Structure formats: C-alpha cells, structure tokens
Coordinates of C-alpha atoms in Angstrom, one line a residue:
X1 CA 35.5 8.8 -22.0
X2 CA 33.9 11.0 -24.2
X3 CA 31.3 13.8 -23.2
X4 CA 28.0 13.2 -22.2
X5 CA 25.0 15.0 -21.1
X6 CA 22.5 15.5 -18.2
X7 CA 19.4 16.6 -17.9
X8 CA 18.3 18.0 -14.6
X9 CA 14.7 18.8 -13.9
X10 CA 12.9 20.3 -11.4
X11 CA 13.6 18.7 -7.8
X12 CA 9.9 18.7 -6.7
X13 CA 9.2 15.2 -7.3
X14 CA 5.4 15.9 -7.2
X15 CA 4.7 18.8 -10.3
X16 CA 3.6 18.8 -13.3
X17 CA 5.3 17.1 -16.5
X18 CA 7.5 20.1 -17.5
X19 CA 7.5 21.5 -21.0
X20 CA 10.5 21.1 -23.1
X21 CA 11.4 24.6 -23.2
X22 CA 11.6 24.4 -19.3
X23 CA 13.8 21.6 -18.9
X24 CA 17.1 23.1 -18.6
X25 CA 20.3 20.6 -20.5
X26 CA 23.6 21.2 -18.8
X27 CA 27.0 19.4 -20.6
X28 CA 29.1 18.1 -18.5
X29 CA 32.7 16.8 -19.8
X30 CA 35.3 14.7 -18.7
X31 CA 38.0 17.5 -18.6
X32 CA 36.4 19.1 -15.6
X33 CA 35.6 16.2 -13.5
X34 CA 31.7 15.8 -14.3
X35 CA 31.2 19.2 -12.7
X36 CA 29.2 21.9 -15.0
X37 CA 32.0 24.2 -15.7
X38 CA 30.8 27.5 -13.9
X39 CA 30.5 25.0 -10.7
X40 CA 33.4 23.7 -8.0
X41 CA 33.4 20.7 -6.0
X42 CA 32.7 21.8 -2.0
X43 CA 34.9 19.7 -0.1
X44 CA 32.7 19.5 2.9
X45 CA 29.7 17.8 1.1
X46 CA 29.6 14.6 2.4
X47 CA 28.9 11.6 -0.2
X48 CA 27.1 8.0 0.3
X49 CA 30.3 5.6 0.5
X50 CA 29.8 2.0 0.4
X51 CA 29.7 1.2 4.1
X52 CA 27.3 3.9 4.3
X53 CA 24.7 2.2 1.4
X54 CA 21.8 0.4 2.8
X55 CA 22.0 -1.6 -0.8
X56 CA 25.5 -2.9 0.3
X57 CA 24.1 -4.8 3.4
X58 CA 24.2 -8.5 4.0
X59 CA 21.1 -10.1 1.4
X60 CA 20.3 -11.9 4.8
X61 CA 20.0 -8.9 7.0
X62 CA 18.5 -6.7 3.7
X63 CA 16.0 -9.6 4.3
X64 CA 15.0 -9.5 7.7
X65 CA 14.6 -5.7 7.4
X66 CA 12.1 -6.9 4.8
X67 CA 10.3 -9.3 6.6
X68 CA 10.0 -7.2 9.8
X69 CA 8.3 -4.2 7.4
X70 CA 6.4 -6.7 5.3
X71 CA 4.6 -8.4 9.0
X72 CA 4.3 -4.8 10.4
X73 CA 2.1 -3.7 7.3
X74 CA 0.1 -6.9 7.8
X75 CA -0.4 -6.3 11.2
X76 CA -1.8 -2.9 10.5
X77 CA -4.5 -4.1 8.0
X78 CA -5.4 -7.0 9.8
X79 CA -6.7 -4.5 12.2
X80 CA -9.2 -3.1 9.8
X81 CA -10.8 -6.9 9.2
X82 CA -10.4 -8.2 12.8
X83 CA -13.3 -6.2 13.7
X84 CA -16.0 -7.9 11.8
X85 CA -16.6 -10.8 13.9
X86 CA -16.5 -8.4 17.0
X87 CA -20.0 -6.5 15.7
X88 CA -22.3 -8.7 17.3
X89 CA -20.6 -8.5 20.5
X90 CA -19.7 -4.9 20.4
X91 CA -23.5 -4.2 20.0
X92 CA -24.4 -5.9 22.6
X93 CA -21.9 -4.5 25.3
X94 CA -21.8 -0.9 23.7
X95 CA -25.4 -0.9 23.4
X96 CA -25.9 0.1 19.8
X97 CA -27.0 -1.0 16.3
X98 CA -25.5 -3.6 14.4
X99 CA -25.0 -1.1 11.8
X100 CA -22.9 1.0 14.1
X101 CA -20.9 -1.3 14.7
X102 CA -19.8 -1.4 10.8
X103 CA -18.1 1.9 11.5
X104 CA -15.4 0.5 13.0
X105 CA -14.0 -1.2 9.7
X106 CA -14.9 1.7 7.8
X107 CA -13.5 4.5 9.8
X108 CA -10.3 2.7 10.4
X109 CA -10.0 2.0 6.8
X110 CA -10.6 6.0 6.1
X111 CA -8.1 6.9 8.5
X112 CA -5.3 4.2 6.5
X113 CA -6.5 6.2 3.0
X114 CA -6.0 9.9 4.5
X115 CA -2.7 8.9 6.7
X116 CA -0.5 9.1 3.9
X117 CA -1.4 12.8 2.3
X118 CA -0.2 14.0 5.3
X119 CA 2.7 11.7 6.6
X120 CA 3.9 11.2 3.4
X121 CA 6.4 14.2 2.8
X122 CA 7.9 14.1 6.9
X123 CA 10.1 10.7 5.6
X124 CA 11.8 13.0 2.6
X125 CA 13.0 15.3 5.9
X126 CA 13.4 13.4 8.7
X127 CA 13.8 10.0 7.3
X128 CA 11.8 6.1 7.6
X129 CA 13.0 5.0 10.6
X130 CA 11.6 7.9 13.1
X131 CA 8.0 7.4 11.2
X132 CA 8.3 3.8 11.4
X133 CA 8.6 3.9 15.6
X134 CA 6.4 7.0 16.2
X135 CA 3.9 5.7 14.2
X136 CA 4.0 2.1 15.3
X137 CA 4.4 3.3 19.1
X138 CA 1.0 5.7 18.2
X139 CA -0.6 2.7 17.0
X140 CA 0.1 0.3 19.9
X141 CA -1.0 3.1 22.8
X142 CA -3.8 4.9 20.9
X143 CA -5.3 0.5 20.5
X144 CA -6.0 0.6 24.2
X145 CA -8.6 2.5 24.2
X146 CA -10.2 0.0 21.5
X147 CA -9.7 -3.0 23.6
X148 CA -11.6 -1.0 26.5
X149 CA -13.6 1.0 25.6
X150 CA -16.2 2.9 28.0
X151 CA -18.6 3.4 24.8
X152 CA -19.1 3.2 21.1
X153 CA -18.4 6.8 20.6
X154 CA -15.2 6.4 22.2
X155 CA -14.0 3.2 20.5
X156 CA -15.1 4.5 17.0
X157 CA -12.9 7.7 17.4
X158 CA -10.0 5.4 18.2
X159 CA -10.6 3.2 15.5
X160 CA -10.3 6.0 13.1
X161 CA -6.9 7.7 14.7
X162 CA -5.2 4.3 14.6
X163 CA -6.2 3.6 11.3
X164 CA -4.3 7.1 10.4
X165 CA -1.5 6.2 12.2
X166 CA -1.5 2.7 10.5
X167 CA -1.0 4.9 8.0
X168 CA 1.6 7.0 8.3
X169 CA 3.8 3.3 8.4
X170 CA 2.3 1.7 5.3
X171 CA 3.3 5.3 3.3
X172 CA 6.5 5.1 3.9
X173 CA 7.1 1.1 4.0
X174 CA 7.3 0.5 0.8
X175 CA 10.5 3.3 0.1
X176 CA 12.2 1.2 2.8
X177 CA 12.2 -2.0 -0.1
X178 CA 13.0 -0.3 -2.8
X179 CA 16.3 2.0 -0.6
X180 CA 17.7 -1.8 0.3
X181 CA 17.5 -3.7 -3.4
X182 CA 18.7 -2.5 -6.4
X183 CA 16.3 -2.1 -9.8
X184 CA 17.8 -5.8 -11.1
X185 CA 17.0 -7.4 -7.5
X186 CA 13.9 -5.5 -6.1
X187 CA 10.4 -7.1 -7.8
X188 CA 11.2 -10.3 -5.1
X189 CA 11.3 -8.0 -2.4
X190 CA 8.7 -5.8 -3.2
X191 CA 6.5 -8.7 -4.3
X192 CA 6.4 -10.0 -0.8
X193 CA 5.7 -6.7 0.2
X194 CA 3.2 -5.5 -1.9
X195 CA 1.2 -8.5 -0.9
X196 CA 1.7 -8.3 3.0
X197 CA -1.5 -5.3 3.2
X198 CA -3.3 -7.3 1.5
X199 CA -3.1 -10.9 3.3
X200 CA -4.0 -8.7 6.7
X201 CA -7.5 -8.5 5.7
X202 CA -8.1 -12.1 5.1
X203 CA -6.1 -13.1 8.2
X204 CA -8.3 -10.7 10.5
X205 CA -11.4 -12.7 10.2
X206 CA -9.3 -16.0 10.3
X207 CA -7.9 -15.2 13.7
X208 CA -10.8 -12.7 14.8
X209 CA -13.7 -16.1 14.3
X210 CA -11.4 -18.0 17.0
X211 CA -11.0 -15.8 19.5
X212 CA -14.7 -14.7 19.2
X213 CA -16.1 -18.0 19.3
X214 CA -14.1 -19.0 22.6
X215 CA -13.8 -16.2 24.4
X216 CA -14.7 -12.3 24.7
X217 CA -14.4 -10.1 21.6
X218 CA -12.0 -7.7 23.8
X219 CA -9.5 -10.3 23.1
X220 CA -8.9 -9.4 19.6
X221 CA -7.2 -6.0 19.9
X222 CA -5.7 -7.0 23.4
X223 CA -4.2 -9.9 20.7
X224 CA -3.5 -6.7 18.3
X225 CA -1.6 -5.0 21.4
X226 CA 0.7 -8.0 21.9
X227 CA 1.4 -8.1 18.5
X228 CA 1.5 -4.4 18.1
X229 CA 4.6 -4.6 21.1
X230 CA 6.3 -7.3 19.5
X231 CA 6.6 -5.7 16.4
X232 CA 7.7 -2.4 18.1
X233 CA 10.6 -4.0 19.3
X234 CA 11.7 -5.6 15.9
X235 CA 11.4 -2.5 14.4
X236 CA 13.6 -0.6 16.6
X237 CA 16.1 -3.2 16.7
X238 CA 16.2 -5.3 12.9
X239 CA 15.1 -2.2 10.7
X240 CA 17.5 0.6 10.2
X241 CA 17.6 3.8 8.8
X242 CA 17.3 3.0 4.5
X243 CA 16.7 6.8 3.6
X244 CA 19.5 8.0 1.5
X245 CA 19.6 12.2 2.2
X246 CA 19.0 11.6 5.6
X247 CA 22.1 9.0 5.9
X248 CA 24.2 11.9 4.4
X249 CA 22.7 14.5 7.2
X250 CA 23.3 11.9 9.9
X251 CA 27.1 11.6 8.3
X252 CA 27.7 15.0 8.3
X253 CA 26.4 15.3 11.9
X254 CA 28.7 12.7 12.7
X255 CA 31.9 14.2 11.2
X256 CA 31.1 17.8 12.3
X257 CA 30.6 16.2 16.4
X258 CA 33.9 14.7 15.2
X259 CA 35.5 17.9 14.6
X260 CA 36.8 17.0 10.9
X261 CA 35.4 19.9 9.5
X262 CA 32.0 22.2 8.8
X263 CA 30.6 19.3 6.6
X264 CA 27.5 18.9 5.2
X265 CA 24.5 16.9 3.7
X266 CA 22.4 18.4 0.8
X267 CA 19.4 18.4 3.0
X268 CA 21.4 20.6 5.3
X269 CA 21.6 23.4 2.2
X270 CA 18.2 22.5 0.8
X271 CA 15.1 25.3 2.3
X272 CA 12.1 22.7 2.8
X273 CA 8.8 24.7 3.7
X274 CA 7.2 21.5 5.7
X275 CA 3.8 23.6 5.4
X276 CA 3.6 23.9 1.3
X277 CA 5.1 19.9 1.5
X278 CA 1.9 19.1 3.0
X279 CA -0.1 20.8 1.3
X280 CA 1.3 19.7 -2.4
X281 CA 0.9 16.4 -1.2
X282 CA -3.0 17.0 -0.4
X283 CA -3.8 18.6 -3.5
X284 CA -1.1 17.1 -6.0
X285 CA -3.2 13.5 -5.6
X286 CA -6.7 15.3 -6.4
X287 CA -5.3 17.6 -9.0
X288 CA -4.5 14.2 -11.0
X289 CA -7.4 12.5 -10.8
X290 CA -9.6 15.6 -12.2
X291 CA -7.8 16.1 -14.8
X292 CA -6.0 12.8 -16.0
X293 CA -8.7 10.2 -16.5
X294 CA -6.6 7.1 -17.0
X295 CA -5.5 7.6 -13.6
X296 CA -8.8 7.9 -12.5
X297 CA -10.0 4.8 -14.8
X298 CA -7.3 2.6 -13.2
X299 CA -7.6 4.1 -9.0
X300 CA -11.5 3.3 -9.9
X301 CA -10.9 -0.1 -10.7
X302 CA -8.4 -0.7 -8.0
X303 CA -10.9 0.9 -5.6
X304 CA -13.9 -1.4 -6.7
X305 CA -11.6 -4.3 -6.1
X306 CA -10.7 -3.4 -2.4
X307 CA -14.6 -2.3 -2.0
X308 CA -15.6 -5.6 -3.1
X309 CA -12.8 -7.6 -0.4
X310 CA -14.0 -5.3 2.1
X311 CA -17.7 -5.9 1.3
X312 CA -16.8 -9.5 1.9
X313 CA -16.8 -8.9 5.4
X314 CA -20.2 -8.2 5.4
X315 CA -21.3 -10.8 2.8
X316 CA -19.4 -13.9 4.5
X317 CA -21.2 -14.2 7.6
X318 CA -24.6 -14.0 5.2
X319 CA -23.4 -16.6 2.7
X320 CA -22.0 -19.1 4.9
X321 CA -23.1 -17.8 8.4
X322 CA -26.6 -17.6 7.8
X323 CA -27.4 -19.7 4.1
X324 CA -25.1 -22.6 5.6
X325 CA -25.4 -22.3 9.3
X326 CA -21.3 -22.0 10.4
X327 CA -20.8 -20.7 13.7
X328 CA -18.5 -17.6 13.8
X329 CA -14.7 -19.4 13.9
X330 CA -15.7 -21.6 10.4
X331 CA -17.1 -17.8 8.8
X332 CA -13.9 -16.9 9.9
X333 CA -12.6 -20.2 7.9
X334 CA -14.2 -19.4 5.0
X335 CA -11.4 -16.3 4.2
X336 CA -9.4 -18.8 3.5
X337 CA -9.9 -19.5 -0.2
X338 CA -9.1 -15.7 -0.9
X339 CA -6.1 -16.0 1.0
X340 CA -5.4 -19.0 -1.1
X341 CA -5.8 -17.2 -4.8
X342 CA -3.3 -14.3 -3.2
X343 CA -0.3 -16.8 -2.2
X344 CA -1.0 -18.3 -5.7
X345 CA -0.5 -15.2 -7.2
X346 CA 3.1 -14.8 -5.1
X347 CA 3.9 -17.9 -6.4
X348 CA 3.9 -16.6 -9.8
X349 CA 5.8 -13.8 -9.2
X350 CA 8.9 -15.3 -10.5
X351 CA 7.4 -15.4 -13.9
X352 CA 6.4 -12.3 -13.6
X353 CA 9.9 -11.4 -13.4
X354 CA 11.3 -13.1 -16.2
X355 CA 8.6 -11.7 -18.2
X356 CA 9.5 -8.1 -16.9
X357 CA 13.1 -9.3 -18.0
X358 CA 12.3 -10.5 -21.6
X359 CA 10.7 -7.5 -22.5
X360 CA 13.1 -5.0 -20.9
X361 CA 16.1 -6.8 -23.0
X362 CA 13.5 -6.5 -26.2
X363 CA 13.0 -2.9 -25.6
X364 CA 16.7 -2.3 -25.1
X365 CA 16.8 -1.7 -21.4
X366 CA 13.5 1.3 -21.6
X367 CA 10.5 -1.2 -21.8
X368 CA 7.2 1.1 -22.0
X369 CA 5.1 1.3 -18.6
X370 CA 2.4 -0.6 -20.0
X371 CA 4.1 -4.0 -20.0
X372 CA 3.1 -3.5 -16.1
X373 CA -0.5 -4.0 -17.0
X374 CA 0.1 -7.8 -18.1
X375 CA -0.9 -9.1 -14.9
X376 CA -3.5 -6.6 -14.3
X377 CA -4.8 -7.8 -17.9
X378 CA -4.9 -12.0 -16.3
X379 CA -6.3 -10.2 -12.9
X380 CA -9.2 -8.7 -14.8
X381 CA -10.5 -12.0 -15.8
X382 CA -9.8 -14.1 -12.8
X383 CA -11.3 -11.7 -10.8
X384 CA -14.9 -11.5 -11.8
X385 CA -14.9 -15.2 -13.4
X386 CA -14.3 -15.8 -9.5
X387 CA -17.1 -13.6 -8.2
X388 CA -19.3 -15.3 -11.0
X389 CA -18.5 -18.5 -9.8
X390 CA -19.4 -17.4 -5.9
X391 CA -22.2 -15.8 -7.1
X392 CA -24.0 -19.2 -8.6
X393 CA -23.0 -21.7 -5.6
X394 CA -24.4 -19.5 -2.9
X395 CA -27.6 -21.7 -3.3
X396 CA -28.5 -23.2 0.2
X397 CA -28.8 -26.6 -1.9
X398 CA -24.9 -26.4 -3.0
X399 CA -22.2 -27.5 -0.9
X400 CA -20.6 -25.0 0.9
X401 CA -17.3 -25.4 -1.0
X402 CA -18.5 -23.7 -4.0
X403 CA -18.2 -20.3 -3.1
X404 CA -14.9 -20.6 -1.1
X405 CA -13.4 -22.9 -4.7
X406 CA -14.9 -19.6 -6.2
X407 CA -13.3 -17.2 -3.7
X408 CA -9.7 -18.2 -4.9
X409 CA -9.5 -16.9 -8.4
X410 CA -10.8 -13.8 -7.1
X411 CA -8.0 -13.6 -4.7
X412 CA -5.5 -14.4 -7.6
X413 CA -7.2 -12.0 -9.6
X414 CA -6.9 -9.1 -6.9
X415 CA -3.2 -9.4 -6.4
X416 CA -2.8 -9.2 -10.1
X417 CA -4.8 -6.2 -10.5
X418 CA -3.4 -4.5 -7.6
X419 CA 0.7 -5.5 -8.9
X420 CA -0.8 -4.3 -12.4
X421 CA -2.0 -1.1 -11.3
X422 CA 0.4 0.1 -8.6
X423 CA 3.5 -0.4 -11.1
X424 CA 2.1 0.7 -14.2
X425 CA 1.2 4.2 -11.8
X426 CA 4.8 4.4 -10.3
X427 CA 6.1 3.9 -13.9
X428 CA 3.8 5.6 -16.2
X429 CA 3.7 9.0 -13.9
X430 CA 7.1 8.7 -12.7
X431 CA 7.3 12.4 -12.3
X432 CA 4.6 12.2 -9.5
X433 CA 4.4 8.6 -8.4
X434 CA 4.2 9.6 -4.7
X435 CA 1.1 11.5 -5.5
X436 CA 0.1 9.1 -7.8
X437 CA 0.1 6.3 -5.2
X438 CA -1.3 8.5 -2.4
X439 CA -4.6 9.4 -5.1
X440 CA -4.7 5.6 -5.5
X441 CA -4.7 4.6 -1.8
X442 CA -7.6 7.7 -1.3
X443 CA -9.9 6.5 -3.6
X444 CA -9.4 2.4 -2.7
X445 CA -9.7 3.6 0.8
X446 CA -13.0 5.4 0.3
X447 CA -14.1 2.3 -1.3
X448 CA -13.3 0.1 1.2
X449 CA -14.9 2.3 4.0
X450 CA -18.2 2.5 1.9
X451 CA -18.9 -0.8 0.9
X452 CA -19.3 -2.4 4.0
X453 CA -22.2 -0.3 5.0
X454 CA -24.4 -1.0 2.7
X455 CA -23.9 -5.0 2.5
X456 CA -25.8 -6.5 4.8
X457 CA -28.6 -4.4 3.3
X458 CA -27.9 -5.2 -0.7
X459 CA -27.6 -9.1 0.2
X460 CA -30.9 -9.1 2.2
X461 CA -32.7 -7.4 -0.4
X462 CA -31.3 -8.7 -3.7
X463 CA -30.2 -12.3 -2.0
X464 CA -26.7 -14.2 -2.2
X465 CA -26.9 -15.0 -5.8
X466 CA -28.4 -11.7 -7.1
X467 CA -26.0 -9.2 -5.0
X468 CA -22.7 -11.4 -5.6
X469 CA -23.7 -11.3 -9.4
X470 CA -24.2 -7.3 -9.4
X471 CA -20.7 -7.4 -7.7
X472 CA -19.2 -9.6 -10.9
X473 CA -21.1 -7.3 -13.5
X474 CA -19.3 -4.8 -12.1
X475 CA -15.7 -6.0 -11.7
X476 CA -16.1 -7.3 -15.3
X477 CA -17.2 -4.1 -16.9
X478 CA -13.9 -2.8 -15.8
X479 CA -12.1 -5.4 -17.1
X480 CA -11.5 -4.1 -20.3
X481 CA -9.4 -1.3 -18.8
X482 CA -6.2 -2.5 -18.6
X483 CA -6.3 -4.2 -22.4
X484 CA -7.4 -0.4 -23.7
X485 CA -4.5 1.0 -21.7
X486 CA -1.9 -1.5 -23.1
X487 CA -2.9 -0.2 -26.4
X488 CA -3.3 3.3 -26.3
X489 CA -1.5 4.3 -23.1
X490 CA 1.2 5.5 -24.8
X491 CA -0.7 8.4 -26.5
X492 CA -2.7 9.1 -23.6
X493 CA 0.9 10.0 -21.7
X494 CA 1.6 11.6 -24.2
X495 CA -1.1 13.9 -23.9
X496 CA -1.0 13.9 -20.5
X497 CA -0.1 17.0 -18.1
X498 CA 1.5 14.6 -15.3
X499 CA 2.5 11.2 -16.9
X500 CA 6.1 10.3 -18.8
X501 CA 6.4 10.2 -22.1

C-alpha cells in the first residue's frame, strides 16, 4: 500500500475549531508499521479485539440492549408529564395553589436540562454502565419521597433532584446506540431511540388520567416506582458495558490480575482533571450559543417546540376538560393524537434512511451536514399547519375530534424538527457535539419548565382559539430556519469558531 497521511487534532472533544496552522499533520508509512517514525509500538497497550467490541455482538442482543435504554429514557420523561393530572389532587392534600402545583413539571424538567452539564464528562472516565445504575438506582429511591410526601415543599425539592438524575441517564443513553451499531446500521437504532424521550410525555398523561380518575393521585409515582424497579433490573442484567476506553481499562485490569504483564489502557496513561471536565462542559455549551447564532437559531426553535408540548399540559385539560366537559382519564385520552403524528414520523424513518443514502453516494461518501435539516424542513410545516388546525376547532360548537385530528401533524412535525435539529448539531459542530447537544437540551429544558406556568393564564385570557393561534404564529415564524440554513449553512460554518467546515 502506498503512504498515507493522518491528521491528529487536539483530544479535547469539546474546544474550539482549531486554526490551520494548529493542526499538527504527521506521515505515517507502510515501512514502519503505521507508527510515526520517532514512535515504538508499547507492547503492554492493550487493543479492542473482536470479542471485546460491543459492535460484534449478536443484532438480537445489540437489540435488547436497545430496547431496555430506549424504555428507560421513556420512563424518565414520562415522569415529567405524569404529574399534570395529579395538580388538582396535590392541591388539595398539600394545601397549596393550583399554580404551585405546576412546579412539579417544571422543576423536574429543569433538573433533566442541567443533569447533563454535569454528568456528562463522568461516562468518558468511568464508563455508561456505572451511570446508567447509579443514576437509575438515585432515581427509583430519591421517587419515594414524591409518592409520600409530608408537604409541597418537600415533594417539589424531590421532583427537581430526580429530574437531575433522570438526567444524568438520558446524557449518556444515546452513546450507548451509537458504541453498539456501526455508521451503515445505526439511524434504525437511534431512530427508536431518539423518539423514546419524547413518547414519555404523551404517555404520562395517558396513563396518569386513569389512575387519577379511579383511584388516589399517590398511585402515579408508586406506578413510577414499580416501573422504576423493573427497569433497574433490566439494566443491570440486559445492558452492558458499550464504552470503548473503558473496555480497554477493564482489559488491562483483567490481564494485569492475570499476571500476563504490566499492561495498560490509554485511559490508564491519559491525566483527566475531573474538576476542569466539568467545568468545560458548563461553559463550552454557553460559550456556543453567544457567540454562534445558528446554534442559537436552531436550540430556539427546538426549545419553542418542547415549550409548546409541554404547554399542552396545561392547555389540554382547558380545551377538552373544560370547553368539552371530559372527565380527567378522556383529557388524558386526548394525548393521543400527538402520540399518533410521532409513531407516524418513526414510520418514515426508513425513507429517511434511504434518502440519507442517496445523497451520501451523490456526495461521494462526505454528504454536507445540512442534508440533516430535510426533515426538519417537512417538520416546520406540519408543525404549525397542526397547531393552526387545533387552534380553529377549539370552538365549543366543533366536535371534539378537531383538535386531537389537529394534534397529529403537530406530533409528526415535532419528531421531524427534533431528528432535523439534533443531527444536523452533532454533524455540523462535530468538533463539539457533546456541548452542542448539552446547549440544546438547556435551552429546550428551560422552555419546557417555563411554558407551563403561564398557560392556564394565556388560555383564560386570550381563550382556546386566540392562545393556540399565538402558539402557531410563533412556531411558523421559525419555520423558515431550517430552509435558510440548508442554503447558507455552509458559509456560516465556515465562519464559524466551533462548527466543521
């Protein structure tokens, strides 16, 4: 073979894009074994064999690890939305205001949007697996409190330290999908995924309307517990360990207990300051959305879109609680047109993927990133063409079905955007994507906490019609977004401090 050349960069994945005087080009030739010349092989660095790669596991078990994730991150955000159909009762036991109460969604939904600036660097140490179990194990004890709670200032503070460590599994869940699947076999995967934190909020109020309308409201997070312990024990026994560098330091521990020599992992030689970790992955998030504003653009558009589902919380029980007089299980019913337009949006993820494929083969294997924004491009127009349509059946005089027929392009139209966004940001600031997805999940979490409080308030005031129709201007004033971006987002990285070229 003849020579060939590598670049190596800087290994922080979370800097800055590095000038090209900085980048440092090293030739590496077949004559020396692929080594750079000055440098020796070290015989007692260990190396990823087959048995050892988490891609070369059975599809089926690859699968289930999946699956068990994928439910796990549901089960976290259902516990934001089960809440909203407890309010009324909470009030009434806890003996505060109904607008109290709303601080239970919003709090918990903070605590899910700051979870992962912190967490987020422990998995590149210490691997998925031990954050997936302390995290889930935090989550299931710290819910107790919630499902007993002696007061409201005492279940509040509890909403908002599970919601962080809610958190710390959905920051690390997705790494888990893409360590199992190759780049060719991964979008499936990841689809069902991607989705799974999303169905959670519309299940919450499906589920949380039936228990609440037969029994006591305390039976939704004692329902959150059991499913909270069943999931611990899946994830302990169905989900291993998918973290590369940590594989090799368990390996070397392995061999050196073994006594086959002093081998070693590269995270055994690497110096990882845990503290400055942190803290890059506080500030490396903010730092990009002051001063790159088509990150900004697109986490604002992503966040109006969570604010809105999360509004719906609020609305729901207005528009078909008290305009159309259902009792609190068929409010709960009425989620289900958004969880409709999301499975319809699954559905189409395989041509999704065979778009993704044509263009890849068009662009020679290195499609730009903002082919990504194609279904964010169909998700900006289904999305407020939906919350138009809701907004002009809310009439007491038309049939129920209106807005929940409404509700489903809306849900279509939110996976899209969301599927848009997140790749485009993993793809476009590849250098940073960690802290490009934690300063998405900050500002869609902020959103999402906001929004509900001021609701019930908007929707008296401006009525059904009027307050779902301010929510539709909005979404379709950002729809242009992702059509300007396809255009010119390719001179906009290039101008960019952070993004790819």
């Amino acid at each position: 073979m003849g020579s060939r050349s590598e670049t190596v960069t800087l290994t922080d994945p979370d800097v800055e894009k590095a000038p090209s005087a900085s980048v440092q080009k090293i030739e590496v030739g077949a004559e020396d074994g692929g080594l750079p010349l000055d440098e020796k092989p070290d015989p007692y660095l260990v190396h990823l064999e087959q048995e050892d790669d988490p891609k070369c596991l059975p599809l089926w078990r690859k699968w289930l690890a999946v699956i068990v994730i994928s439910v796990s991150s549901l089960c976290a955000t259902f516990a934001s939305s089960v809440a909203a159909l407890t309010e009324t009762g909470i009030a009434k036991d806890l003996h505060t205001s109904h607008e109290v109460t709303i601080l239970s969604i919003s709090l918990y939904v903070m605590g899910l949007g700051l979870g992962p600036l912190v967490v987020g660097p422990l998995s590149e140490l210490y691997g998925r697996n031990i954050i997936y179990r302390t995290s889930y194990v935090l989550f299931f004890a710290l819910t107790w409190p919630t499902a007993f709670p002696p007061n409201i200032a005492t279940f509040l503070v509890f909403r908002f330290i599970t919601g962080l460590c809610g958190a710390a599994f959905l920051s690390v869940a997705g790494g888990s999908v893409s360590d199992l699947f190759d780049n060719h076999t991964v979008a499936g995967p990841m689809a069902v995924y991607t989705i799974s934190p999303f169905i959670g909020p519309v299940v919450g109020p499906l589920i949380g309307g039936f228990i609440v309308q037969n029994t006591d409201w305390r039976w939704c997070y004692r329902v959150l517990l059991i499913w909270q312990f069943v999931q611990i024990i899946l994830l302990f026994t169905l989900v291993p360990e998918t973290y590369a560098p940590v594989l090799l330091k368990h390996k070397a521990r392995r061999l050196r207990k073994a006594g086959k020599g002093d081998y070693h992992a590269p995270l055994d030689v690497q110096e990882h300051n845990l503290f400055w970790m942190i803290l890059s992955s506080i500030y490396t998030p903010f730092k990009l959305l002051i001063f790159d504003r088509m990150a900004l653009a697109l986490d604002v558009w992503s966040a109006l879109v969570l604010g809105i589902l999360y509004l719906a919380f609020q609305a729901f029980p207005i528009i078909f609680g008290e305009v159309h007089g259902f009792n609190t299980q068929s409010v709960g019913l009425s989620f289900l047109g958004i969880g409709i337009g999301m499975f319809g949006g699954l559905a189409s993820q395989p041509y999704w993927n065979a778009y993704f494929r044509r263009e890849t083969t068009k662009h020679d294997g290195h499609p730009p990133p903002e082919m990504r924004l194609v279904p964010g491009q169909v998700g900006a127009i289904l999305a407020p063409l939906g919350l138009f349509i809701m907004a002009f059946t809310t009439y007491k005089q038309v049939h129920w079905i209106g807005p929940i027929i409404g509700s489903i392009p809306f849900g279509t139209g939110t996976v899209f955007i969301f599927t848009g966004v997140f790749t485009y940001l993993v793809t476009a600031y590849r250098p940073i994507a960690a802290s490009a997805m934690a300063a998405n999940s900050a500002m869609r979490s902020t959103f999402a906490a906001v929004f509900p409080l001021f609701a019930g308030q908007m929707y008296h005031t401006l009525g059904t019609v009027g307050a779902t129709a301010l929510l539709a201007g909005l979404a379709t004033l950002m729809a242009p977004l992702p059509f300007i971006f396809y255009k010119i987002g390719p001179k906009l990285r290039a101008k960019s401090r952070f993004a790819a070229a």
